[in-house]
Short mmCIF file of C-alpha atoms and ligand atoms in Angstrom, two decimals:
data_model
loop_
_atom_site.label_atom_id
_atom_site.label_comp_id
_atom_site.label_asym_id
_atom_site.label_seq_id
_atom_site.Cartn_x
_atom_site.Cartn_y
_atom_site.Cartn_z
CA UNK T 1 -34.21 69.78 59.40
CA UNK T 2 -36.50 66.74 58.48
CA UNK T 3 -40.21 67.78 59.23
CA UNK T 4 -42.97 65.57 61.21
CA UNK T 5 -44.18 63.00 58.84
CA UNK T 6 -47.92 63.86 58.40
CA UNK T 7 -48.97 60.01 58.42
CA UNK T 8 -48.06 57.43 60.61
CA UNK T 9 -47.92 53.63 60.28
CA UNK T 10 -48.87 51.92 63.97
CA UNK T 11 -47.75 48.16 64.28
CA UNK T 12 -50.37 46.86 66.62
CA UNK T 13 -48.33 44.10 68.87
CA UNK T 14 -50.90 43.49 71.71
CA UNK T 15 -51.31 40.08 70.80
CA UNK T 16 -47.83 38.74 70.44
CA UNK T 17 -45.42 40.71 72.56
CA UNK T 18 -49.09 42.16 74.91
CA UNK T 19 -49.95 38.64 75.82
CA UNK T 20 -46.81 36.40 75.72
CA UNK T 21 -45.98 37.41 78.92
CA UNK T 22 -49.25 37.13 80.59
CA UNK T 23 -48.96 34.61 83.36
CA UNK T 24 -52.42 32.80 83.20
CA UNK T 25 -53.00 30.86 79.73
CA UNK T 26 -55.64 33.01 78.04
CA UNK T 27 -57.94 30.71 75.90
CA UNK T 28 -57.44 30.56 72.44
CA UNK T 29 -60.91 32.10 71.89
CA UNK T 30 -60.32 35.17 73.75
CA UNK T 31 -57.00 35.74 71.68
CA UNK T 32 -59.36 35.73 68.63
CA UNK T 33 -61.63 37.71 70.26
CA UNK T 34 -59.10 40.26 71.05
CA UNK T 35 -57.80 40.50 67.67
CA UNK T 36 -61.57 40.19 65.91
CA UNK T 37 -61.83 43.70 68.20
CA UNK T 38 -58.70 45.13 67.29
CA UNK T 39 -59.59 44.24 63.46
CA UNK T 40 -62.62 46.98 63.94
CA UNK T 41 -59.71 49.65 64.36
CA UNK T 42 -58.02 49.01 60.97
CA UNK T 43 -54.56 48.77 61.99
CA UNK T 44 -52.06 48.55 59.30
CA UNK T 45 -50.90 45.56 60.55
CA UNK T 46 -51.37 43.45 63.66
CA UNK T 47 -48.50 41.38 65.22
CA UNK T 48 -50.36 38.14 65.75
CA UNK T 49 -48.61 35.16 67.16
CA UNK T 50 -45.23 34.36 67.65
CA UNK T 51 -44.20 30.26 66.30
CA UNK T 52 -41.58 30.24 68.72
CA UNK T 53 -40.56 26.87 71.30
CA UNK T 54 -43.89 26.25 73.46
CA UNK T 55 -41.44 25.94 76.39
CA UNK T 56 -39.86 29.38 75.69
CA UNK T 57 -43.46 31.07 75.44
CA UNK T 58 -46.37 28.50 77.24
CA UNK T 59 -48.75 31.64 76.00
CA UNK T 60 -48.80 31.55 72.63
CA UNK T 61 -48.21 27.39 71.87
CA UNK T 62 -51.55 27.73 70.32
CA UNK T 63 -49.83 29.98 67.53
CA UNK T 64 -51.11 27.35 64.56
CA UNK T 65 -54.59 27.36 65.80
CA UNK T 66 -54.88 31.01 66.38
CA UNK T 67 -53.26 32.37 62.96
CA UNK T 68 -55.82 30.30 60.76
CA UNK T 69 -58.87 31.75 62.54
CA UNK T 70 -58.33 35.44 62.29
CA UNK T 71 -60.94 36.98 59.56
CA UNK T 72 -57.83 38.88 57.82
CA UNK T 73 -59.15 42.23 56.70
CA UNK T 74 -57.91 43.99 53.38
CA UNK T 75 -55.12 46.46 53.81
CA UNK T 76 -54.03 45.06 57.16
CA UNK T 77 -50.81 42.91 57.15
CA UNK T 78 -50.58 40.47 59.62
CA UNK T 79 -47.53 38.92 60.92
CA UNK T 80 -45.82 36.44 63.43
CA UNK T 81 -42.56 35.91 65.00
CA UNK T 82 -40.34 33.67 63.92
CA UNK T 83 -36.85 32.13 65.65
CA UNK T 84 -35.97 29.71 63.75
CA UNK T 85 -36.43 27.27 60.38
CA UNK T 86 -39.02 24.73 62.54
CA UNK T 87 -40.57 28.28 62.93
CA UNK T 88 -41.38 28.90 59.87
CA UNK T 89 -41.97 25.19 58.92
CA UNK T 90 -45.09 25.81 61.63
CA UNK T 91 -45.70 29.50 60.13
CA UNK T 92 -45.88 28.13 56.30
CA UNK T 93 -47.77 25.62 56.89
CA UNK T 94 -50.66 28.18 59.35
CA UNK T 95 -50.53 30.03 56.05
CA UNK T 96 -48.25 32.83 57.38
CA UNK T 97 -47.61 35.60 54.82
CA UNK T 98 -45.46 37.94 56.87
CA UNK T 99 -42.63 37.16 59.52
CA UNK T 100 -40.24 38.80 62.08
CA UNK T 101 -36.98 37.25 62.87
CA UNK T 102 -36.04 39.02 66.13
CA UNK T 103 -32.12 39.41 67.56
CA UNK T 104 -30.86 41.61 69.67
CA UNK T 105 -27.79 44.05 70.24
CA UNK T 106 -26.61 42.55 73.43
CA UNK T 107 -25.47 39.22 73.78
CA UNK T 108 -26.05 38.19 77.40
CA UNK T 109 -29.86 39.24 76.44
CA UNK T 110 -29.70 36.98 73.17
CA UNK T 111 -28.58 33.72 74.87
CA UNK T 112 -31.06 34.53 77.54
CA UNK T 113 -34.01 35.08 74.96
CA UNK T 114 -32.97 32.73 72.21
CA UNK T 115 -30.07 30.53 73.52
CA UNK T 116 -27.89 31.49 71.10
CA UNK T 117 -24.80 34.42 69.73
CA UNK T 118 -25.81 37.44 68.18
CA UNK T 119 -23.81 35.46 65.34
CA UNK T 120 -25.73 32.28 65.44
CA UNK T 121 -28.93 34.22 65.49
CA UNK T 122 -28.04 35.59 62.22
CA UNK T 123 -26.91 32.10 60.92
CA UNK T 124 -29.78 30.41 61.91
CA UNK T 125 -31.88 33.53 60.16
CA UNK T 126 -30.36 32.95 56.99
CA UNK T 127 -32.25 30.01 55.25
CA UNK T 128 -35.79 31.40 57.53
CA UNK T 129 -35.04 34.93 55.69
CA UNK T 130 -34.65 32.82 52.33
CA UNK T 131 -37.46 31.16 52.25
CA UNK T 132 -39.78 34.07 53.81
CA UNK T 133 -38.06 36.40 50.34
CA UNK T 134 -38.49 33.14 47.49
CA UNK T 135 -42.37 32.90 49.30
CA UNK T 136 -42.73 37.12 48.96
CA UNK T 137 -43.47 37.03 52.36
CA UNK T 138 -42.68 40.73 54.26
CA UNK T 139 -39.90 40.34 56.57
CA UNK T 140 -39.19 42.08 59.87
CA UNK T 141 -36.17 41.82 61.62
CA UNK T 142 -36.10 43.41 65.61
CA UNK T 143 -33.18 44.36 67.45
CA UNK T 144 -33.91 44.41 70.85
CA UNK T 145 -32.24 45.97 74.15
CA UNK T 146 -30.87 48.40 71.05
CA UNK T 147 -31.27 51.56 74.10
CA UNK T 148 -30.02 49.01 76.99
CA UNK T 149 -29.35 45.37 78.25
CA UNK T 150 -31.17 44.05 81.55
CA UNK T 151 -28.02 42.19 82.66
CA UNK T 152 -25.18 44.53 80.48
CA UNK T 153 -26.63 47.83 81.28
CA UNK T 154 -25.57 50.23 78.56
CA UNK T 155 -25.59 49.57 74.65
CA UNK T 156 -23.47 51.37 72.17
CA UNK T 157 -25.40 52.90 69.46
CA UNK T 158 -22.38 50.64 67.17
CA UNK T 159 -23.35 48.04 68.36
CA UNK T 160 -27.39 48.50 66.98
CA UNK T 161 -25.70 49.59 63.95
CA UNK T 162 -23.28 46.44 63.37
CA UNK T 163 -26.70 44.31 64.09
CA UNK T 164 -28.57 46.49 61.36
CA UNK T 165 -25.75 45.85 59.27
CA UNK T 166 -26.59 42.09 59.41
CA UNK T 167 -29.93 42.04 59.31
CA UNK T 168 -30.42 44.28 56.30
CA UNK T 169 -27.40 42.29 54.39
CA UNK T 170 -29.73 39.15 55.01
CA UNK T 171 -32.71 41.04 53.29
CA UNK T 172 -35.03 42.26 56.09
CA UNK T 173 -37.25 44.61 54.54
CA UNK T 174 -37.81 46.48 57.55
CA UNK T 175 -36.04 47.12 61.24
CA UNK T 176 -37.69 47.53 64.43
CA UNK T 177 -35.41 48.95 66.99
CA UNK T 178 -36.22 47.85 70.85
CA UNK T 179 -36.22 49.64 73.80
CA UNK T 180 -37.15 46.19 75.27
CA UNK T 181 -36.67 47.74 78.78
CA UNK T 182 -37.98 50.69 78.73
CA UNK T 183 -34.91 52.58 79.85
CA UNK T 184 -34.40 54.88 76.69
CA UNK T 185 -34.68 58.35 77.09
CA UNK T 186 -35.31 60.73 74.17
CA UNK T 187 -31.19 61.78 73.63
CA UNK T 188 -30.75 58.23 72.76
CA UNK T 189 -33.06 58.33 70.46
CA UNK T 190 -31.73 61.34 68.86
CA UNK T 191 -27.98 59.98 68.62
CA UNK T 192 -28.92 55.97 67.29
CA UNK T 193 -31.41 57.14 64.82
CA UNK T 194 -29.64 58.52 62.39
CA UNK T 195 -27.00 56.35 62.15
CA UNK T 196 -30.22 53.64 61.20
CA UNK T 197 -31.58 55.98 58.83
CA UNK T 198 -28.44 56.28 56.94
CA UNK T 199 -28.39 52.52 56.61
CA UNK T 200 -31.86 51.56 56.16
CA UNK T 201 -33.57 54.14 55.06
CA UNK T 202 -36.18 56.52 57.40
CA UNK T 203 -38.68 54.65 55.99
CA UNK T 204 -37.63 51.27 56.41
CA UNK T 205 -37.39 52.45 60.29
CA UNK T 206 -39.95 51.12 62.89
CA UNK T 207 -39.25 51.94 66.97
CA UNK T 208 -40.48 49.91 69.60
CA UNK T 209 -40.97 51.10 72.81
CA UNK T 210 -41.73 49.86 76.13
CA UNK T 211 -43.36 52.03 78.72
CA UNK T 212 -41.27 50.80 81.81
CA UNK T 213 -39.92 54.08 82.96
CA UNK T 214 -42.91 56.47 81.49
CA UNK T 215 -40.40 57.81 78.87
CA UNK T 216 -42.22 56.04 75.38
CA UNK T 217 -44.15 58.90 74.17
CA UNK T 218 -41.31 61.56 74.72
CA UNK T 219 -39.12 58.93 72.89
CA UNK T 220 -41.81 59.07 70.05
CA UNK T 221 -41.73 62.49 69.64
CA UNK T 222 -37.74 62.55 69.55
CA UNK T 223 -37.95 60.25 66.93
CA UNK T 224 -40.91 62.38 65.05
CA UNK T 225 -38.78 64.77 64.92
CA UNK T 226 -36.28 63.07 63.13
CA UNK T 227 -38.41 61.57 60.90
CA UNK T 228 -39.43 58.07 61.98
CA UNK T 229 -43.07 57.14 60.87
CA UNK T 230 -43.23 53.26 61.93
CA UNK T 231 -44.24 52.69 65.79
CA UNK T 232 -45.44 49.41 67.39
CA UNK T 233 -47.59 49.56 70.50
CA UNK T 234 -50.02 47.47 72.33
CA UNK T 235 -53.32 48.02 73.03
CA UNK T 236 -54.24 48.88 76.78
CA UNK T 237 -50.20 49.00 77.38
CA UNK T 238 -49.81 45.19 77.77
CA UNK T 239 -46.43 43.28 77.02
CA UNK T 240 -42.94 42.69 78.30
CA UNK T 241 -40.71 39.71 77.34
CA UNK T 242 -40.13 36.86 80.05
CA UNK T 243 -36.36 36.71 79.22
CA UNK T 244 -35.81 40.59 79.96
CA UNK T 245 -36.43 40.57 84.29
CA UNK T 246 -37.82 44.31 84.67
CA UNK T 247 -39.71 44.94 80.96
CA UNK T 248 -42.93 46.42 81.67
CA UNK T 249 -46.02 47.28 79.12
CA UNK T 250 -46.07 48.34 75.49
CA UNK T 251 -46.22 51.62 74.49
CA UNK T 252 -49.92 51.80 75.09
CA UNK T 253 -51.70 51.91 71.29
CA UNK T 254 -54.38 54.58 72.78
CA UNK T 255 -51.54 57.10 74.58
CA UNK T 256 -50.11 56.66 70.80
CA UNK T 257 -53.05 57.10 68.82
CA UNK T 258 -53.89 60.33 71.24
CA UNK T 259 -50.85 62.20 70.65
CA UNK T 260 -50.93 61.47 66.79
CA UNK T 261 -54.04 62.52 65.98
CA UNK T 262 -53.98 65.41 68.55
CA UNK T 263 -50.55 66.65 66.37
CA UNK T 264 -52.86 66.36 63.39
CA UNK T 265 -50.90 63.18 62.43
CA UNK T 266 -52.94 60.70 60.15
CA UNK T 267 -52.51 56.60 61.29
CA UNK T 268 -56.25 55.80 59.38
CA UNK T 269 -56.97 53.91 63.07
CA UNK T 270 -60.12 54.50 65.02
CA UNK T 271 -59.34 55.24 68.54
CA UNK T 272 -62.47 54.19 70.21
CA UNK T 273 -62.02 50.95 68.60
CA UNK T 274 -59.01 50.29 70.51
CA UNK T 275 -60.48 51.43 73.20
CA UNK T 276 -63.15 48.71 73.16
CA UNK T 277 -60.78 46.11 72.40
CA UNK T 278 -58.56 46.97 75.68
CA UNK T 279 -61.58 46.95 77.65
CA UNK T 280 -62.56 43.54 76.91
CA UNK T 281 -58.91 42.68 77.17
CA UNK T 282 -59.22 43.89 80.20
CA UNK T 283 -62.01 41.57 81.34
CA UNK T 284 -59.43 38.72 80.01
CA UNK T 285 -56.59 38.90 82.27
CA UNK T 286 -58.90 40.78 85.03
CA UNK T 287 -56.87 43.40 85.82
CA UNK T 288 -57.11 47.04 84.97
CA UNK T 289 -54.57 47.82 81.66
CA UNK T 290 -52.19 50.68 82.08
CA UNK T 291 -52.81 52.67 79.54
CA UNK T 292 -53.60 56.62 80.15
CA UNK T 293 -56.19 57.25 77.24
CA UNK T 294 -58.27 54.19 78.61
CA UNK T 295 -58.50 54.90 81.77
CA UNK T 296 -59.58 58.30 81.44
CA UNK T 297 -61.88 56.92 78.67
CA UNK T 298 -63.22 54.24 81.50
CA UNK T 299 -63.41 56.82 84.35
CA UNK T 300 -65.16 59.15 81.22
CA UNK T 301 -67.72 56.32 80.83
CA UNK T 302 -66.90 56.81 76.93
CA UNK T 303 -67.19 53.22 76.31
CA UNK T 304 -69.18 50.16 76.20
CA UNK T 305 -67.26 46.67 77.77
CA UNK T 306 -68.12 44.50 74.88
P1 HMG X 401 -33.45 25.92 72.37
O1 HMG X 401 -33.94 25.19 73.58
O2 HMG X 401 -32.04 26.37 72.35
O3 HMG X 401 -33.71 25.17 71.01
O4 HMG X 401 -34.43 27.16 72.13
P2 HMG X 401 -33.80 23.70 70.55
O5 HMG X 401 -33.64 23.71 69.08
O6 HMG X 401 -32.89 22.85 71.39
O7 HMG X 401 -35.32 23.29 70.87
C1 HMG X 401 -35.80 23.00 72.16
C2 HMG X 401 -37.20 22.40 72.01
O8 HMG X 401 -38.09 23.35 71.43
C3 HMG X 401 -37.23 21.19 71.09
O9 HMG X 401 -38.30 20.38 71.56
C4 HMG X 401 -37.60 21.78 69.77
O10 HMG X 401 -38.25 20.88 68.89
C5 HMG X 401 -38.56 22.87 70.17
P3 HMG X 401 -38.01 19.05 72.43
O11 HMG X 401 -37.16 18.19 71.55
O12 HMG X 401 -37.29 19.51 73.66
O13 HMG X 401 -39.38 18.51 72.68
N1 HMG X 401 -38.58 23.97 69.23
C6 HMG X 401 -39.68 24.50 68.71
N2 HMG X 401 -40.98 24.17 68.85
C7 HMG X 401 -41.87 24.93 68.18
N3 HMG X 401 -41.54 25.97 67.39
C8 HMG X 401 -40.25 26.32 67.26
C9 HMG X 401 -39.27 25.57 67.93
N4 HMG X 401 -37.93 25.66 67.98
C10 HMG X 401 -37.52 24.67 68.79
N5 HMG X 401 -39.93 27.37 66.49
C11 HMG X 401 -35.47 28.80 70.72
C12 HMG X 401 -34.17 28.11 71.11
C13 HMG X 401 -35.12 29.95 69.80
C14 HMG X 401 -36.35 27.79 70.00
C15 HMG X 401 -36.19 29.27 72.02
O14 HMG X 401 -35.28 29.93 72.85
C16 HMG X 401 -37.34 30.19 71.73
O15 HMG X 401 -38.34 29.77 71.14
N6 HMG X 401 -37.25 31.47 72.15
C17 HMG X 401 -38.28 32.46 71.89
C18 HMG X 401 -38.28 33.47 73.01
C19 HMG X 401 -39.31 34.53 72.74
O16 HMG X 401 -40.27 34.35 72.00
N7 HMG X 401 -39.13 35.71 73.39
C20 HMG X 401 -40.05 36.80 73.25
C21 HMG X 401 -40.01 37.44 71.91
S1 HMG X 401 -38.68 38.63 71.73
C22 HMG X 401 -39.33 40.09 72.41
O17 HMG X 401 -40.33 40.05 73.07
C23 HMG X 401 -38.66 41.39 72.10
C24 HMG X 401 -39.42 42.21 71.04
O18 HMG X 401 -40.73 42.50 71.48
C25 HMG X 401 -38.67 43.52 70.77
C26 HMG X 401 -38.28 44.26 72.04
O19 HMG X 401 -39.14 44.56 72.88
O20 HMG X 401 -37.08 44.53 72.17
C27 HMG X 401 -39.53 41.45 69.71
MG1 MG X 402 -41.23 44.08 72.87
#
């Protein structure tokens, strides 16, 4: 039986997948404001921007403005989505060091997100994955609706598996498997991972959960249990993606943080420092965030609203 991993690495994704589907355009300040904050917490790495078609995602069209600006802090990666080979044209030249090319294991939720086949998202990967490997860059690839499909309902865990498959023959150096939906519950979780770990690796093995249905940290746990020490969340439980009718929140980084540290689980990322950057987050899209830990921290007074 594996045992808990006593350190875990938290992908901080507030700012791409937290704000992209935020209604209102946020100002290009506050999104550096947002990140300057969640720079305080020392994240591993932070999930940036996203150099996707400014029609697909209004939000984050000021992707080459915002990457340039952020004071990057030693020891934290940070990285940006990438669709396509204009993509990372616009990433290379914003000075981009690490990317995620993102599919999914569906394919009425990949035309719908990307206009295009499971199999022409991989072709059109190919020369972006090139380039990102002959640069050094870090590459991600995401599978998303891997636990279930907004408009097909149930994925097969072979399915995830035969996207994997693709991904990691096109050099990904990492997977992140997601519950874009928020409909997985934790037995999912305990019958697809180890079918990725046996392909990948455990520790090339990130999960991405969204909090739709209230079943992210019990998912987290499963997956604990079995091993898994890469998670992304979002700080203050923002996020969803436009093209997936139904995705709530993020994982909220706080519930995360709370539950690692109270199992005694090292992530090296200061709590309260999250907490402050939800909080002015908050004050951004003026409406209180959904995340647990903050709200008790707010109704706890434990914080200052920068
Ligand atoms: P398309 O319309 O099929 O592509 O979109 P196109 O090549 O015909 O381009 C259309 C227009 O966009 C053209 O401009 C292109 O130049 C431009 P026009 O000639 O009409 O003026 N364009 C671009 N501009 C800037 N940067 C680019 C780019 N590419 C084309 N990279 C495309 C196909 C993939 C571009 C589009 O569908 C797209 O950008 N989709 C992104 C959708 C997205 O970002 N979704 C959210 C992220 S995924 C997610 O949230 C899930 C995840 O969190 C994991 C999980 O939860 O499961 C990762
Ligand atoms: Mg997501």
């Amino acid at each position: 039986m594996t045992t808990i991993p006593r350190q875990v690495r938290v992908v901080e994704v507030g700012p791409r997948d937290g704000l992209q589907n935020e209604k209102t355009i946020i100002p290009t300040a506050a999104k550096l404001r947002f990140i300057e904050l969640l720079n305080t917490a020392g994240f591993p790495e932070i999930e940036v921007t996203s150099f996707v078609s400014p029609k697909a995602i209004p939000q984050l069209a000021d992707a080459a403005e915002v990457f340039p600006a952020v004071a990057q802090q030693p020891g934290t990666r940070y990285s940006v989505l990438v669709p396509n080979e204009r993509g990372m044209a616009r990433a290379v030249a914003a000075g981009v060091a690490a990317i995620a090319v993102f599919t999914a294991a569906s394919e009425s939720f990949t035309r719908a997100n990307i206009n295009m086949t499971i199999a022409e998202s991989i072709a059109a990967f190919r020369p972006v994955v090139a380039t990102a490997r002959a640069a050094g860059m870090h590459v991600r690839g995401y599978i998303s609706t891997a636990f279930g499909c907004p408009y097909e309902g149930a994925v097969a865990p072979a399915q995830v598996v035969r996207v994997a498959a693709e991904l990691l023959a096109l050099g990904v150096d990492e997977l992140s498997i997601g519950d874009t939906i928020g409909v997985a519950t934790p037995n999912q979780v305990t019958d697809l991972v180890p079918l990725l770990a046996e392909q990948a690796g455990l520790d090339r093995l990130a999960l991405h959960f969204h909090d739709t249905r209230g079943t992210a940290l019990a998912n987290v746990l499963a997956a604990l249990h079995l091993g898994v020490s890469t998670f992304d969340s979002a700080a203050g439980g923002v996020g969803g993606c436009p093209y997936a009718p139904g995705a709530a929140g993020n994982l909220a980084t706080e519930d995360l943080l709370y539950m690692l540290h109270g199992m005694g689980i090292q992530t090296g990322i200061d709590l309260a420092a999250v907490v402050r950057a939800s909080s002015y987050l908050a004050t951004i899209v003026q409406r209180p965030l959904t995340s647990k830990y903050l709200q008790a921290a707010i109704s706890a007074r434990q914080t200052d609203i920068p």
